Structures are given as C-alpha cells and as structure tokens.
Amino acid sequence: MVVTWLLLGCVVAASGLECTPNADHGCINGYPYDRRTQEICGRTEGEKQPIYTRATWGCCAEGLPFQRNTHFCCYDGIHKYSVGKCEPWSDNEPAQCECPASADRNHTRDMEAQELVQATIPEPINTNHPNPTPCRSADATDGCLNGWKYAWASQYPCGYWIIDFKTHGCCDGTPYALASQSCCFYAEKYVVRNESAHACGCEKHSCL
C-alpha cells in the first residue's frame, strides 16, 4: 500500500519545476508519475498532491480515494465489502436494506436533480490528448495534469481525465455524468451505467 506525496508549495515556490509527459510517465503539477502503475485522484490535501498506486487504491465519486482490498465504489460513495454489495437499484428497495451512508460519499448527490440537468455541463478533458499550449507546472489558481490546466476550485483529476466537481463523478478512473449516469461495481469490475443517475446502490448482505 503506497501513496506518494507531492508538496505543492514547493512546486509553486520553486517555479522552475517542470515536467513534460511521454509514453512512460505522466505529469502532475510539475512532477512525473508512472502511467502503468500510478494514478491521480481528487483534489490536493492541504499543500500535498497524493499519487496513488493503482493496484491497491481506487478513485470514487468526487475524487475520493479508497483501498481496494476492503472497500468499493457504488453510486453515492465508498462502501465496505463487509457491509454490503453493489446491486441494481429499484425504487421499491426497502430502506432497511440500504447500506449506511458513508462519510466518503459524493455530496453533489444532495443537489437537486433539476439543478444538475439545467447546468451547463463541461466536457471532461482527456489529458492523454496533446495540448497545443501545454502547461508544465502548477500555480496559485490552476493545477497541471499532463499539460492541461485545471482550476483548483472547481475541477479535479480522475485518472488521466480532468472533470468538474458539480457535474461529474469518478468511477475508478472513468468520468460519468452525475445527472444521468451511475458508477456501479458488478462482477469485480467498475462500469458506468447510462440508464439513470441511480442505476445501482449498496445493498446489505442480510438482504441479498
């Protein structure tokens, strides 16, 4: 279980730290990371930008990291294997069968659905595509992922994607639209379901 920490304060203060992505390594705020084994998830923690080992960590909801051996991502946030399982959802599901709401959950789900539908939804940015005017490091207002700027206040990395906090969630490295899609964990695989914003949910083992 390995998490690498980057001091963003050092990136800004040094102002000379730069990174150019290539086939082997990506770049986050002026620092390289291994594309094959590492991943970026969520906003900074204080002045630190964590880089996660993909084999042991996943990325959920609003860029929430979770440990794969004990937790999984389903619909609104992170849940424990010991409590329940991600299952297709029905409006007739008994309330007592729902897993307890996790503290690590997607708070955007509390927004009115109509507000999300009416919002101007920015397209996720695939940072594997080259940027004609690339950034090389972070500054006071923007981060830099693989040559693409993102606003600290409103956007975050989801794997190699840049997405918006209000409109998109992260399904283990794949973005999904909060207003119309769901992140589900079926048969040990993460899938983005298009049928609704609540296509699945965590159901207690006692109800399965």
C-alpha positions as a printed Julia matrix, in Angstrom:
208×3 Matrix{Float64}:
   0.0     0.0     0.0
   1.89    3.05   -1.26
   0.91    6.69   -1.56
   3.42    9.21   -2.89
   3.02   12.78   -1.65
   3.98   15.91   -3.58
   4.44   19.25   -1.83
   2.57   21.73   -3.99
   4.04   24.61   -2.02
   7.45   23.55   -3.31
   6.17   23.41   -6.88
   4.91   26.99   -6.76
   7.84   28.35   -4.78
  10.48   26.73   -6.99
   8.74   27.98  -10.15
  11.36   26.1   -12.15
   9.99   22.6   -11.61
   8.54   21.44  -14.89
   7.53   18.13  -16.39
   6.76   17.01  -19.94
   4.6    13.87  -20.26
   5.58   10.99  -22.52
   4.52    7.37  -23.15
   6.04    6.16  -19.89
   5.26    8.89  -17.4
   2.52   11.43  -16.88
   2.94   14.78  -15.12
   1.04   16.27  -12.21
   1.92   19.81  -11.15
   5.47   19.57  -12.44
   6.22   16.08  -11.12
   6.32   12.79  -13.07
   4.32    9.66  -12.22
   4.37    6.17  -13.73
   1.46    5.76  -16.17
   1.47    1.97  -15.82
   1.31    1.69  -12.04
   0.2     5.05  -10.61
  -2.87    7.26  -10.8
  -4.05   10.72   -9.75
  -7.29   11.05   -7.79
  -9.06   14.11   -6.44
  -8.03   17.47   -5.1
  -4.94   18.25   -3.07
  -4.84   17.56    0.64
  -3.56   20.78    2.15
  -0.41   21.51    0.16
   0.08   17.88   -0.84
  -0.94   16.11   -4.03
  -1.12   12.35   -3.5
  -0.17    9.91   -6.27
  -1.8     6.52   -5.72
  -0.65    3.01   -6.6
  -3.39    1.76   -8.94
  -3.19   -1.87   -7.8
  -4.17   -1.02   -4.21
  -6.12    2.25   -4.49
  -9.19    3.28   -6.48
 -10.89    6.63   -7.16
 -14.58    7.22   -6.41
 -17.29    9.88   -6.64
 -15.83   13.39   -6.15
 -12.26   12.15   -6.33
 -12.33   10.09   -3.13
  -9.51    7.53   -2.8
 -10.34    4.08   -1.4
  -8.42    0.9    -0.59
  -9.43   -1.86   -3.0
  -8.95   -4.76   -0.6
 -11.56   -3.52    1.91
 -13.81   -1.04    0.09
 -15.62   -0.48   -3.21
 -17.28    2.41   -5.03
 -21.02    2.25   -5.76
 -23.49    5.01   -6.68
 -23.04    7.68   -4.0
 -19.67    6.86   -2.5
 -17.36    4.36   -0.84
 -18.7     1.26    0.94
 -17.19   -1.67    2.83
 -17.19   -5.24    1.47
 -18.04   -6.39    4.98
 -21.33   -4.46    4.95
 -22.84   -4.98    1.51
 -22.62   -5.39   -2.24
 -23.26   -3.14   -5.24
 -26.55   -4.27   -6.81
 -29.01   -2.99   -9.45
 -31.34   -0.49   -7.79
 -35.13   -0.33   -7.62
 -37.43    2.36   -6.23
 -39.11   -0.46   -4.29
 -35.91   -1.29   -2.4
 -36.65   -1.45    1.37
 -34.93    1.35    3.24
 -33.55   -1.12    5.8
 -31.62   -2.88    3.03
 -29.6     0.19    2.06
 -26.03    0.29    3.29
 -25.35    3.08    5.78
 -24.38    6.32    4.1
 -20.61    6.64    4.1
 -18.78    9.75    5.2
 -16.84    9.25    1.97
 -19.64    9.99   -0.4
 -20.49   12.2    -3.32
 -22.02   15.31   -1.75
 -23.1    16.55   -5.17
 -25.83   13.91   -4.99
 -27.53   16.18   -2.46
 -28.07   18.79   -5.17
 -31.5    18.87   -6.78
 -31.56   16.74   -9.91
 -33.13   19.6   -11.85
 -30.22   21.86  -10.96
 -27.79   19.34  -12.42
 -29.87   18.81  -15.55
 -30.09   22.55  -16.21
 -26.42   23.16  -15.5
 -24.04   23.77  -18.36
 -22.1    20.53  -18.28
 -18.44   20.92  -19.29
 -16.96   18.03  -21.21
 -14.29   16.01  -19.36
 -10.79   16.68  -20.66
  -8.82   13.65  -21.8
  -5.25   14.65  -20.92
  -3.82   11.8   -22.99
  -4.56   14.05  -25.96
  -1.8    16.6   -26.63
  -2.48   20.22  -25.66
  -1.3    22.76  -28.3
  -0.44   25.2   -25.48
   0.61   22.92  -22.61
   1.29   23.91  -19.03
   4.38   22.47  -17.31
   3.65   23.1   -13.62
   1.03   24.36  -11.18
   0.42   27.91   -9.95
  -1.74   29.6    -7.32
  -5.04   29.11   -9.18
  -4.52   26.16  -11.51
  -3.14   22.65  -11.35
  -1.5    21.0   -14.34
  -2.16   17.41  -15.42
  -0.3    16.11  -18.47
  -0.04   19.57  -19.99
  -3.65   20.61  -19.29
  -4.6    23.25  -16.73
  -7.43   22.69  -14.28
  -8.94   25.06  -11.71
  -8.25   24.06   -8.1
 -11.63   25.43   -7.01
 -13.89   23.64   -9.49
 -12.08   20.74  -11.18
 -10.09   17.66  -10.2
  -8.16   14.75  -11.74
  -9.86   11.4   -12.26
  -7.07    9.18  -13.54
  -5.91   10.96  -16.71
  -9.17   12.93  -17.01
  -9.97   16.41  -15.7
 -13.59   16.74  -14.58
 -15.89   19.21  -12.84
 -16.91   18.72   -9.19
 -20.53   19.75   -9.75
 -21.34   17.74  -12.86
 -19.14   14.63  -12.95
 -18.03   11.82  -10.68
 -15.07    9.45  -10.97
 -15.74    5.74  -11.47
 -12.32    4.22  -10.79
 -10.63    6.42  -13.37
 -13.6     6.87  -15.74
 -15.75   10.04  -15.61
 -19.54    9.85  -15.5
 -22.32   12.46  -15.58
 -23.99   12.82  -12.17
 -27.33   13.83  -13.69
 -27.76   10.77  -15.92
 -25.22    8.03  -15.18
 -24.12    5.8   -12.29
 -20.88    4.19  -11.19
 -21.53    0.51  -10.42
 -19.32   -2.36   -9.29
 -20.54   -5.63  -10.83
 -18.63   -8.93  -11.0
 -15.42   -7.33   -9.73
 -15.49   -4.67  -12.49
 -16.41   -0.99  -12.49
 -18.95    0.04  -15.13
 -20.66    3.34  -15.94
 -24.38    2.68  -16.39
 -26.33    5.02  -18.67
 -29.91    4.17  -17.7
 -30.2     6.58  -14.74
 -28.38    8.51  -12.03
 -29.35    5.78   -9.56
 -28.92    2.56  -11.51
 -27.26    0.77   -8.6
 -26.73    1.01   -4.86
 -25.07   -0.74   -1.96
 -27.36   -3.42   -0.53
 -26.7    -5.04    2.86
 -25.62   -8.68    2.84
 -28.58   -9.56    5.07
 -30.97   -8.62    2.25
 -29.25  -10.46   -0.6
